[in-house]
PDB file of C-alpha atoms and ligand atoms in Angstrom:
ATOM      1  CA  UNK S   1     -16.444   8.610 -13.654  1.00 66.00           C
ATOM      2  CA  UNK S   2     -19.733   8.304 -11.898  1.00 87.00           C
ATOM      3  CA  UNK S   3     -22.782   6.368 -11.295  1.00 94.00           C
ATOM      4  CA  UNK S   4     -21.368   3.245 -12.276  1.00 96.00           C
ATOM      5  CA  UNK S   5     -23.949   0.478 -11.835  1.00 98.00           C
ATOM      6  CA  UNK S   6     -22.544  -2.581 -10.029  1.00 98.00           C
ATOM      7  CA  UNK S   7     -24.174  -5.491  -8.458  1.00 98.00           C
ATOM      8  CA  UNK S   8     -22.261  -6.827  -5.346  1.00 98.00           C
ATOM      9  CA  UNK S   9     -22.856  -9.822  -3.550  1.00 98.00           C
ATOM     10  CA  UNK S  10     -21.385 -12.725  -1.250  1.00 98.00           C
ATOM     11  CA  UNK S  11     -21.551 -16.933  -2.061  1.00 98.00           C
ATOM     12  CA  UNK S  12     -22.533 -17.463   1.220  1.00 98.00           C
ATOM     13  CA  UNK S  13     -25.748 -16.994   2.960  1.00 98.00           C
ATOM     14  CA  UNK S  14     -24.119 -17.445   6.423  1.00 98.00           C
ATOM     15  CA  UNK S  15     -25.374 -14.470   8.525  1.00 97.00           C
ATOM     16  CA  UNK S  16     -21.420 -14.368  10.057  1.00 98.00           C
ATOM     17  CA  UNK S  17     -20.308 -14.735   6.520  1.00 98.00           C
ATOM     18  CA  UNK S  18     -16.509 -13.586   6.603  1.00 98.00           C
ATOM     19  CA  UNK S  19     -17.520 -13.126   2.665  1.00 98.00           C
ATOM     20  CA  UNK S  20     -20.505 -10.656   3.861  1.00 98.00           C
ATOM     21  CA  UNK S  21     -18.255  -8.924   5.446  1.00 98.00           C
ATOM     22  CA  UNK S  22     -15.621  -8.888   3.024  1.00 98.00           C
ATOM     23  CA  UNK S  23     -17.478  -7.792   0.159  1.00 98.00           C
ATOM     24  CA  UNK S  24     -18.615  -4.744   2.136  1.00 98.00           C
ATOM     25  CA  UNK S  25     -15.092  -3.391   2.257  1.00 99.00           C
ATOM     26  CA  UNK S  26     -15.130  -3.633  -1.412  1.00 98.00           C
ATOM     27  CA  UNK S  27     -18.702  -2.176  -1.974  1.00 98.00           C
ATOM     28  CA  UNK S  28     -17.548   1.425   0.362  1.00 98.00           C
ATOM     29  CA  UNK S  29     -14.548   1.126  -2.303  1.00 98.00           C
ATOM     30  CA  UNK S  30     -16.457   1.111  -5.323  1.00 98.00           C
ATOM     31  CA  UNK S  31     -19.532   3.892  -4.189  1.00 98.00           C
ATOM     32  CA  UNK S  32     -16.269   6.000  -2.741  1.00 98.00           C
ATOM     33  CA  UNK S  33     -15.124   6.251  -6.247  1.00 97.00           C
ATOM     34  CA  UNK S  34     -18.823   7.551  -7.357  1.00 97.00           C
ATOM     35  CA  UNK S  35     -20.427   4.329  -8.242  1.00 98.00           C
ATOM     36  CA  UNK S  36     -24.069   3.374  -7.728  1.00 98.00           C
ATOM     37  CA  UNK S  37     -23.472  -0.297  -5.939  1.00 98.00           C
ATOM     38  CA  UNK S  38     -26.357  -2.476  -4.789  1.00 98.00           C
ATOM     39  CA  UNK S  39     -25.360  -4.976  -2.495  1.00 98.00           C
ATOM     40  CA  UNK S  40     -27.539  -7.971  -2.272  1.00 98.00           C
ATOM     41  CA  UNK S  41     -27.961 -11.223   0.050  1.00 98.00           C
ATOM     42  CA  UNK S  42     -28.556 -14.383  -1.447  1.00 98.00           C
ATOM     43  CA  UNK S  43     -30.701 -15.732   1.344  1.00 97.00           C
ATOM     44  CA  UNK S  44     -32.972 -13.572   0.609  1.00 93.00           C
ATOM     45  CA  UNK S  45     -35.195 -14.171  -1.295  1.00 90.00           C
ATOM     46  CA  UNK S  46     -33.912 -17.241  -1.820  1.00 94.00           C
ATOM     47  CA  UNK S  47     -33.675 -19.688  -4.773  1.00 97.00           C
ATOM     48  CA  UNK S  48     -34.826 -23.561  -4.821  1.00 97.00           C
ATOM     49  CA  UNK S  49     -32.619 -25.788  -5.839  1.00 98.00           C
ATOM     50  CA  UNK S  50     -32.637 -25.763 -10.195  1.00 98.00           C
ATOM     51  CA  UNK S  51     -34.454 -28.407 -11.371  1.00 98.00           C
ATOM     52  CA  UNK S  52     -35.118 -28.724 -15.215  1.00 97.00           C
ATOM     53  CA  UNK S  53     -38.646 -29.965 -14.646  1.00 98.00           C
ATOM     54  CA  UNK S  54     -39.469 -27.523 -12.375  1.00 97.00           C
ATOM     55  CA  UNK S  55     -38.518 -25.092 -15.203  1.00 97.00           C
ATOM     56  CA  UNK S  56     -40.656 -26.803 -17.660  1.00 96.00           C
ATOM     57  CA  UNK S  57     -43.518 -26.902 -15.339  1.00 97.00           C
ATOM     58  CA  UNK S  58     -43.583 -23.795 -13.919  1.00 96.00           C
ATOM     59  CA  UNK S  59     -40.786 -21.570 -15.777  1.00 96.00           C
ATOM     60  CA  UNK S  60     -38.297 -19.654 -13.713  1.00 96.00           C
ATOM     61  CA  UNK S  61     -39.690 -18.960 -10.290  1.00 97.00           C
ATOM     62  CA  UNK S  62     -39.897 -15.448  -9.361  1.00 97.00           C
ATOM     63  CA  UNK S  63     -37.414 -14.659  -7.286  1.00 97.00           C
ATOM     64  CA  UNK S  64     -34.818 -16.094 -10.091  1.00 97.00           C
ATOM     65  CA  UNK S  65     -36.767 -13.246 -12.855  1.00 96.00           C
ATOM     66  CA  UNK S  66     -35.749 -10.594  -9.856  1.00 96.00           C
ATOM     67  CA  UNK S  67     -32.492 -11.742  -9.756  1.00 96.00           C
ATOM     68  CA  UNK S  68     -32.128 -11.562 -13.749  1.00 96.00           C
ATOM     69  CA  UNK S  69     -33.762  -8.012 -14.004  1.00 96.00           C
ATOM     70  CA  UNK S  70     -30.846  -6.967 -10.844  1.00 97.00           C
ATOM     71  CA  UNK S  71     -28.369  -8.385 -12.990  1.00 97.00           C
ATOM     72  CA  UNK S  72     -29.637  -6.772 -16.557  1.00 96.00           C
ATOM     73  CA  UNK S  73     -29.611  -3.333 -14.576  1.00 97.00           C
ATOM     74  CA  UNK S  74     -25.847  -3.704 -13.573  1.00 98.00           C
ATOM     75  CA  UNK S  75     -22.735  -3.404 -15.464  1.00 97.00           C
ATOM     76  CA  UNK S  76     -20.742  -4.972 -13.140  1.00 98.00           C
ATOM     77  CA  UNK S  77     -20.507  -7.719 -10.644  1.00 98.00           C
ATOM     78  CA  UNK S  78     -18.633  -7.258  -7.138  1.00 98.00           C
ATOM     79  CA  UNK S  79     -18.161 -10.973  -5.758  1.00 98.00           C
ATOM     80  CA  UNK S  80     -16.664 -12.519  -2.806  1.00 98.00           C
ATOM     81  CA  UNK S  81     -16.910 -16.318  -2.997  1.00 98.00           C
ATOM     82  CA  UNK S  82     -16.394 -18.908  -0.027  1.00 98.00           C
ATOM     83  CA  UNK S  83     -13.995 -22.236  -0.895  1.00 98.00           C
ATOM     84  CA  UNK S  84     -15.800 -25.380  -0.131  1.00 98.00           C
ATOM     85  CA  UNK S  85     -14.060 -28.468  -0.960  1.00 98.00           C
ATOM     86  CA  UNK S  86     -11.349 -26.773  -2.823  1.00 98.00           C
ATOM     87  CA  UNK S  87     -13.749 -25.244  -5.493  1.00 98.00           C
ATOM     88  CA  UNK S  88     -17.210 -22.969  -5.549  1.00 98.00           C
ATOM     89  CA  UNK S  89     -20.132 -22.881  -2.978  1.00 98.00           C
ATOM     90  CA  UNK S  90     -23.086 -24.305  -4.091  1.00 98.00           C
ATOM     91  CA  UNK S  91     -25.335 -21.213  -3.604  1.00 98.00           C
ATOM     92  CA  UNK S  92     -23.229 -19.260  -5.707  1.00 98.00           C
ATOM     93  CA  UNK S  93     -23.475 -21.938  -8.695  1.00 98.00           C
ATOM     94  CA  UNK S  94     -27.251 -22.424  -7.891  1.00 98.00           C
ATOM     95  CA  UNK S  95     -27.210 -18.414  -8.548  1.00 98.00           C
ATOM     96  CA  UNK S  96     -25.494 -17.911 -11.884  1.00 98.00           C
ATOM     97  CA  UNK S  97     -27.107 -21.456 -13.313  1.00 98.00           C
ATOM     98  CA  UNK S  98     -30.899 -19.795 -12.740  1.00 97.00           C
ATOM     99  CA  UNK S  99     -30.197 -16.788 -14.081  1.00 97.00           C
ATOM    100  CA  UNK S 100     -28.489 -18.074 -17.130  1.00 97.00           C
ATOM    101  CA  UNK S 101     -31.782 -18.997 -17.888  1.00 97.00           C
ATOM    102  CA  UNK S 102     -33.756 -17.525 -20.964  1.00 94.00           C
ATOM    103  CA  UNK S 103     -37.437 -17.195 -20.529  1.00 89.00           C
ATOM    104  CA  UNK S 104     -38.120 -16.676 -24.427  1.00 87.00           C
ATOM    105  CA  UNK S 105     -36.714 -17.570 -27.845  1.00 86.00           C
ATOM    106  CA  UNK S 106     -35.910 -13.491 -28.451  1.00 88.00           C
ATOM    107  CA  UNK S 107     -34.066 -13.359 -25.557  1.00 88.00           C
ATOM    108  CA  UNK S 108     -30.337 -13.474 -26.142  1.00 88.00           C
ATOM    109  CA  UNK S 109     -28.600 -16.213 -24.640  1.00 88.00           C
ATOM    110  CA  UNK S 110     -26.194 -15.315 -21.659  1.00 94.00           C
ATOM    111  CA  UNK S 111     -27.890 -11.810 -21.934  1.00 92.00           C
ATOM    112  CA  UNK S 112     -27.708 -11.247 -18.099  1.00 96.00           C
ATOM    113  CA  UNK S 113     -23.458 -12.338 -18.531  1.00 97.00           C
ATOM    114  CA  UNK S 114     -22.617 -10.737 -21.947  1.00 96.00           C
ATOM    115  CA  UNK S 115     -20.592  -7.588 -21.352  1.00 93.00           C
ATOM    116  CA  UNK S 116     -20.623  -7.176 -17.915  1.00 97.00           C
ATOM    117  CA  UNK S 117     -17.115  -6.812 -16.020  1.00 98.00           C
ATOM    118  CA  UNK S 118     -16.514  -8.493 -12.506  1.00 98.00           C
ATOM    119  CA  UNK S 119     -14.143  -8.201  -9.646  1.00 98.00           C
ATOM    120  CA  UNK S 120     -13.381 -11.397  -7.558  1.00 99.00           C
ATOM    121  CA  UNK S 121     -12.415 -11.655  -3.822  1.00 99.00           C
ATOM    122  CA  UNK S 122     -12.646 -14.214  -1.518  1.00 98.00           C
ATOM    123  CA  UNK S 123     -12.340 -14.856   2.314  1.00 98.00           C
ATOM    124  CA  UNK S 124     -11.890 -18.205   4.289  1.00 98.00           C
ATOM    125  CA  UNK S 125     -10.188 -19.434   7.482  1.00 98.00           C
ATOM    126  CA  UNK S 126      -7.958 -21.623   5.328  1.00 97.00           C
ATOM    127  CA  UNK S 127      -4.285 -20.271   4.645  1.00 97.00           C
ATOM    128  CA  UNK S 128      -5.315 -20.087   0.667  1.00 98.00           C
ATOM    129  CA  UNK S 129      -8.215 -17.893   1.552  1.00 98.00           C
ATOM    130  CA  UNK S 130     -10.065 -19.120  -0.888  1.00 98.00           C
ATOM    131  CA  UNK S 131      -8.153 -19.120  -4.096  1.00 98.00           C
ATOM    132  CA  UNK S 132      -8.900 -21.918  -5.356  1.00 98.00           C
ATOM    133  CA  UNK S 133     -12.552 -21.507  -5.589  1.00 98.00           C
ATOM    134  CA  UNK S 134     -11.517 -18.065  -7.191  1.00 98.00           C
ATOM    135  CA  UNK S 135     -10.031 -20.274  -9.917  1.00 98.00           C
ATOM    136  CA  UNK S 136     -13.225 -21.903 -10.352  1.00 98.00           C
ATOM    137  CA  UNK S 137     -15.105 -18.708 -10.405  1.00 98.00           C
ATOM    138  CA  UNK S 138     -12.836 -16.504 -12.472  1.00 98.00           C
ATOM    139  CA  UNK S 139     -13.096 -20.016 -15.027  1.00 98.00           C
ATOM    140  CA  UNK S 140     -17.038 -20.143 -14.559  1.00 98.00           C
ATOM    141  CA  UNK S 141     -17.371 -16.655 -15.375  1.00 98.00           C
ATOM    142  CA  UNK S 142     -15.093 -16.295 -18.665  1.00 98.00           C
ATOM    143  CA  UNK S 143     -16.974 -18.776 -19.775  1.00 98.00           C
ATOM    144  CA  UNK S 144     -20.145 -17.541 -19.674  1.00 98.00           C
ATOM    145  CA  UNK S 145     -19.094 -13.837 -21.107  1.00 97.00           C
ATOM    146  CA  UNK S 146     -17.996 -12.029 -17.975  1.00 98.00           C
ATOM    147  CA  UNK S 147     -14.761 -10.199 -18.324  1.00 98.00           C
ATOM    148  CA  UNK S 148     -12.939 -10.391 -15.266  1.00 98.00           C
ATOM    149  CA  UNK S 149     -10.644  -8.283 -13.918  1.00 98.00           C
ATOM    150  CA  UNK S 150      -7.059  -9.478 -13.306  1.00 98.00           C
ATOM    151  CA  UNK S 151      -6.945  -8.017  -9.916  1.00 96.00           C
ATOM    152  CA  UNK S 152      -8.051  -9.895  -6.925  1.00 98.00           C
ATOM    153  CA  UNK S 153      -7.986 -10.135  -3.578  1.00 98.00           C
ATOM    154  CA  UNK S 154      -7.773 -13.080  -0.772  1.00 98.00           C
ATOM    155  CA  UNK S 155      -7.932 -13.066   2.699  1.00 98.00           C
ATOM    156  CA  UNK S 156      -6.545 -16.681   4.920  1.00 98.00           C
ATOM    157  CA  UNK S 157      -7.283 -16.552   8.186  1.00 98.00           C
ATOM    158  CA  UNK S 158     -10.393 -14.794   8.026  1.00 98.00           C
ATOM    159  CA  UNK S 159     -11.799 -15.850  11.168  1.00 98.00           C
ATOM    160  CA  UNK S 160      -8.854 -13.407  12.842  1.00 98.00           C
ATOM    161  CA  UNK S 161      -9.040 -10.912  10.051  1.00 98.00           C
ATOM    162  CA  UNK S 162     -11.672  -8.302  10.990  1.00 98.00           C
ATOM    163  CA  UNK S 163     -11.839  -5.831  13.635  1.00 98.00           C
ATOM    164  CA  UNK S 164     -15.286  -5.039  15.061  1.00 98.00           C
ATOM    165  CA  UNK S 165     -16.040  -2.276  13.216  1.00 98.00           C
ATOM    166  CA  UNK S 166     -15.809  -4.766  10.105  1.00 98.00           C
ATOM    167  CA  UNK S 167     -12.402  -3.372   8.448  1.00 98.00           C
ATOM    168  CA  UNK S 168      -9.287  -5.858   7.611  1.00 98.00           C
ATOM    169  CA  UNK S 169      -6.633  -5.552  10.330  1.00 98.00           C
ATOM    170  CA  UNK S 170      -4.607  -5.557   7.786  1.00 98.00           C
ATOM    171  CA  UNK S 171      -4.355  -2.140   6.576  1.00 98.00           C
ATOM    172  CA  UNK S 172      -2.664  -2.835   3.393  1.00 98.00           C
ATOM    173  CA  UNK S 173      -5.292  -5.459   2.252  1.00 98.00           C
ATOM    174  CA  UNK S 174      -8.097  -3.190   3.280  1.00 98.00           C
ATOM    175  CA  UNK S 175      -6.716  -0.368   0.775  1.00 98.00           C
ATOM    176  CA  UNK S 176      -6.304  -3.914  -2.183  1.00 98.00           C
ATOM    177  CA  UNK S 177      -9.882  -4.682  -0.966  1.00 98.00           C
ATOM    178  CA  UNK S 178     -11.159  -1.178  -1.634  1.00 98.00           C
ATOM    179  CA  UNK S 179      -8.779  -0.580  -4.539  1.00 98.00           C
ATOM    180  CA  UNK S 180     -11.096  -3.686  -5.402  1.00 98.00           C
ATOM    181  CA  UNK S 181     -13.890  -2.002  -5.818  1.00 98.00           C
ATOM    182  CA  UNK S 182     -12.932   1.862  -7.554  1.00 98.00           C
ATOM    183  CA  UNK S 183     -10.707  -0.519 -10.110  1.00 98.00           C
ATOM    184  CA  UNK S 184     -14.247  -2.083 -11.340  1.00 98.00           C
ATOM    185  CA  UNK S 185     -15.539   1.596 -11.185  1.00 98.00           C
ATOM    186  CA  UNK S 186     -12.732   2.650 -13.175  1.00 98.00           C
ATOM    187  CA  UNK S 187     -12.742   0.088 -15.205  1.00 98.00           C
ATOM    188  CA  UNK S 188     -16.668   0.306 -16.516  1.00 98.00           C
ATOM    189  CA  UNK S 189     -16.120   3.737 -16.969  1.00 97.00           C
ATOM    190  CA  UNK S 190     -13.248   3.351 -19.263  1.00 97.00           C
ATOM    191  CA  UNK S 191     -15.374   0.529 -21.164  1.00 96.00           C
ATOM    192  CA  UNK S 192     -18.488   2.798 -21.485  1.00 91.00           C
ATOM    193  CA  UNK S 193     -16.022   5.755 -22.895  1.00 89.00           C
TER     194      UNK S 193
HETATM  195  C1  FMN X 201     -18.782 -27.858   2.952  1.00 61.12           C
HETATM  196  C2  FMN X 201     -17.614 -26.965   3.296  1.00 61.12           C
HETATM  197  C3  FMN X 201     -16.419 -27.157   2.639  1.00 61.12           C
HETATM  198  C4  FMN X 201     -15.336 -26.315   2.914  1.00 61.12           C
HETATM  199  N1  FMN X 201     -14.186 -26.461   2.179  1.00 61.12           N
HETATM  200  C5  FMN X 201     -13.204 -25.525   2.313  1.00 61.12           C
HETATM  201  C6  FMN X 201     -12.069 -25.550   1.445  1.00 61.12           C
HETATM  202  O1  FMN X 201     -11.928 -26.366   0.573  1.00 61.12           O
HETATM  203  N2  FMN X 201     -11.154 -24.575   1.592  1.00 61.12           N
HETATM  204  C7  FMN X 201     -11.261 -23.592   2.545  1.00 61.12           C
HETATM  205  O2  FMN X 201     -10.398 -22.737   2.614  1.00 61.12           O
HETATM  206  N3  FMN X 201     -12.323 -23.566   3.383  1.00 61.12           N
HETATM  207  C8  FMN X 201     -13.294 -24.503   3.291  1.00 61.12           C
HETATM  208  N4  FMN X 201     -14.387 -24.471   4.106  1.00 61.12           N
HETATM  209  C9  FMN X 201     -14.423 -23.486   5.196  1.00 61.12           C
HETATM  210  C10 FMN X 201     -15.022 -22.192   4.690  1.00 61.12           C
HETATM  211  O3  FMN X 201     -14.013 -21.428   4.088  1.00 61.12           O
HETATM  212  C11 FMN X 201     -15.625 -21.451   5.879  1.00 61.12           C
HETATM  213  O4  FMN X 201     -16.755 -22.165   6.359  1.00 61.12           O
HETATM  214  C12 FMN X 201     -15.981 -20.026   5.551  1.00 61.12           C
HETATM  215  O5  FMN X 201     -16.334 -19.385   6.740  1.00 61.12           O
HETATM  216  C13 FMN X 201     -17.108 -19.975   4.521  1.00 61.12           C
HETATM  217  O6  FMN X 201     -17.318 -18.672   4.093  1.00 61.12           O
HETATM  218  P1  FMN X 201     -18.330 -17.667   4.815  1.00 61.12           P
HETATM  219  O7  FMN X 201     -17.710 -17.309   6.150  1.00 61.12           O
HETATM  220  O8  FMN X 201     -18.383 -16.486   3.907  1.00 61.12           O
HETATM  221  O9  FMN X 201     -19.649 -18.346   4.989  1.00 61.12           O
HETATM  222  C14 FMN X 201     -15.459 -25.305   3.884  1.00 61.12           C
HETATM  223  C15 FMN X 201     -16.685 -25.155   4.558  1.00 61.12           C
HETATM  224  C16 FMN X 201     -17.743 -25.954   4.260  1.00 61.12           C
HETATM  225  C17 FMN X 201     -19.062 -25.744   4.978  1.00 61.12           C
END
């Protein structure tokens, strides 16, 4: 098992994110168990807003084709999505809408989805953590081709959850967090067998 190529990133472009921070716990997990992770911001570069004429006019902007090549190159996905109003952020959405997106007829549809396996965690100062976006997500996800892994972790009361250096002071959800990240490892690996 090595050299696993996963694509990790947070719903929230908050530079405090909890979810930033979160999702970094599970990215040391993953490249500890040998896999090649690259962790991404979604505020940079950012996406506009999709708009269906703005497709037709112009096609997918740029920065969405980046995001669809990062995605093609990656076997897995290593999220940690925010709760807002009980469901998923609207970055996130804006995210996996544009690069659903074919740009030709010979392009498969759902080709940056099909096949790929994801791992879901969330963080939030709520005492759900953020589960029931993760229903949402885990929902959105199926849907679209993504097999996701059974596993997942949330963290309630995230605001009083880290220590400085960024780790859970909760040691035993630091290890799930981490455990987070080798299981999609492992669990590429296994599929690529
Ligand atoms: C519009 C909005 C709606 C929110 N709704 C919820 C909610 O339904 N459940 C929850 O646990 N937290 C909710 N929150 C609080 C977020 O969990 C909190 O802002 C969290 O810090 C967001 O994640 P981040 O730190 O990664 O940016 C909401 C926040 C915003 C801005």
């Amino acid at each position: 098992m090595a050299g696993e190529k996963i694509l990790a990133f947070a719903g929230s472009t908050r530079t405090e994110s909890f979810n930033k921070k979160l999702i970094k716990i599970a990215v040391a997990g993953a490249r500890n168990a040998g896999a090649d992770v690259r962790l991404i911001d979604l505020r940079d570069p950012p996406l506009p807003l999709y708009d269906g004429d703005l497709e037709e006019r112009e096609g997918l902007p740029d920065n969405a084709k980046k995001l669809k090549g990062l995605f093609l190159a990656h076997d897995g996905l290593l999220l940690s999505c925010p709760e807002y109003n009980s469901g998923i952020t609207g970055v996130w959405k804006n995210t996996i809408d544009w690069v659903s997106r074919s740009e030709s007829d010979d392009e498969e549809d759902l080709a940056c989805y099909i096949g790929k396996v994801a791992a879901l965690m969330s963080a939030s100062p709520g005492f759900l953590g953020g589960l029931r976006g993760l229903v949402q997500v885990r929902s959105i996800l199926g849907n679209i081709k993504v097999l996701v892994l059974p596993d997942q972790v949330t963290v309630s009361k995230a605001h009083e959850a880290f220590n400085l250096d960024g780790s859970l002071k909760d040691a035993k959800k630091q290890v799930a967090v981490e455990k987070l990240g080798s299981t999609l490892a492992a669990t590429i690996a296994k599929l690529r067998a």
